[in-house]
Amino acid sequence: DGGITQSPKYLFRKEGQNVTLSCEQNLNHDAMYWYRQDPGQGLRLIYYSQIVNDFQKGDIAEGYSVSREKKESFPLTVTSAQKNPTAFYLCASSISHSGTGKYYPLHFGNGTRLTVT
Amino acid sequence: QQPVQSPQAVILREGEDAVINCSSSKALYSVHWYRQKHGEAPVFLMILLKGGEQKGHEKISASFNEKKQQSSLYLTASQLSYSGTYFCGTAAGNMLTFGGGTRLMVKP
């Protein structure tokens, strides 16, 4: 079955350490996204990528970095510069809007809950 | 800019109807609606396009008013399974920005 896999489900780190969250999809989607969700809050866009080797900053990119070396993979690194990294992180993918003019739904992974102490 | 959703929370009895609103300060080209159960990933409900309406579920429909830059989600004859947090998202190209969510609780 096609889908998005995020790992691990729970992640604990000490303050000052960088940590990388994994996101893999086998839906053959060009576009991939990272969102952050805080308790009782909405989803805030961190980074998104429309194609391999290209990505754009979202609304809250400071303190985060990404790479898109493969179509299937879009890892997110939470750096020590992120002042409040404890949150629920969601990865998503979709068919790309670019070139089609159409809009497509996002498919989400099950998320990674990061706790930094 | 994040779209604004209202109400923030609503409690219903099974069988009652509800309306969730989503408004944007920017021109809208498409609006997405998702539902998230506690601790789970958001699940796609429907997309509304400029100039049209796309219905995703049998008893859940939505409208899209381009001039007012608003969308509304209508839940008819609510079921217990409708409980969760509903998010609208406004799209600009491939960038989808979500509202703060509306928490819906359906009681027996």
CSV table of C-alpha atoms in Angstrom, one decimal, chain A residues 37 40-43, chain B residues 5 7-9 20 33-43 45 73 81-88 99-105:
chain,number,residue,atom,x,y,z
A,37,GLN,CA,1.6,21.4,15.3
A,40,GLY,CA,-4.4,22.8,20.5
A,41,GLN,CA,-3.0,24.8,17.6
A,42,GLY,CA,-3.2,24.6,13.9
A,43,LEU,CA,-0.6,23.4,11.4
B,5,GLN,CA,-11.6,29.8,11.5
B,7,PRO,CA,-16.0,29.0,15.9
B,8,GLN,CA,-13.0,27.7,17.7
B,9,ALA,CA,-15.0,24.9,19.3
B,20,ILE,CA,-17.6,25.9,10.4
B,33,TRP,CA,-10.8,21.0,4.4
B,34,TYR,CA,-9.3,18.3,6.6
B,35,ARG,CA,-10.3,16.6,9.8
B,36,GLN,CA,-7.9,15.4,12.5
B,37,LYS,CA,-8.7,12.9,15.3
B,38,HIS,CA,-6.8,13.3,18.5
B,39,GLY,CA,-3.2,12.1,18.1
B,40,GLU,CA,-3.7,11.2,14.5
B,41,ALA,CA,-2.8,12.7,11.1
B,42,PRO,CA,-5.2,15.0,9.4
B,43,VAL,CA,-7.4,13.4,6.8
B,45,LEU,CA,-12.2,15.9,3.3
B,73,LEU,CA,-18.1,23.6,5.9
B,81,SER,CA,-17.5,9.8,14.1
B,82,TYR,CA,-17.6,13.5,13.1
B,83,SER,CA,-15.8,14.5,16.3
B,84,GLY,CA,-12.4,15.9,15.8
B,85,THR,CA,-10.6,19.1,14.8
B,86,TYR,CA,-11.4,20.6,11.4
B,87,PHE,CA,-8.9,22.6,9.5
B,88,CYS,CA,-9.3,24.7,6.5
B,99,GLY,CA,-6.2,27.9,9.9
B,100,GLY,CA,-6.1,27.4,13.7
B,101,GLY,CA,-8.7,24.7,13.6
B,102,THR,CA,-12.3,24.2,14.9
B,103,ARG,CA,-12.7,21.5,17.6
B,104,LEU,CA,-16.0,19.6,17.1
B,105,MET,CA,-17.4,17.3,19.7
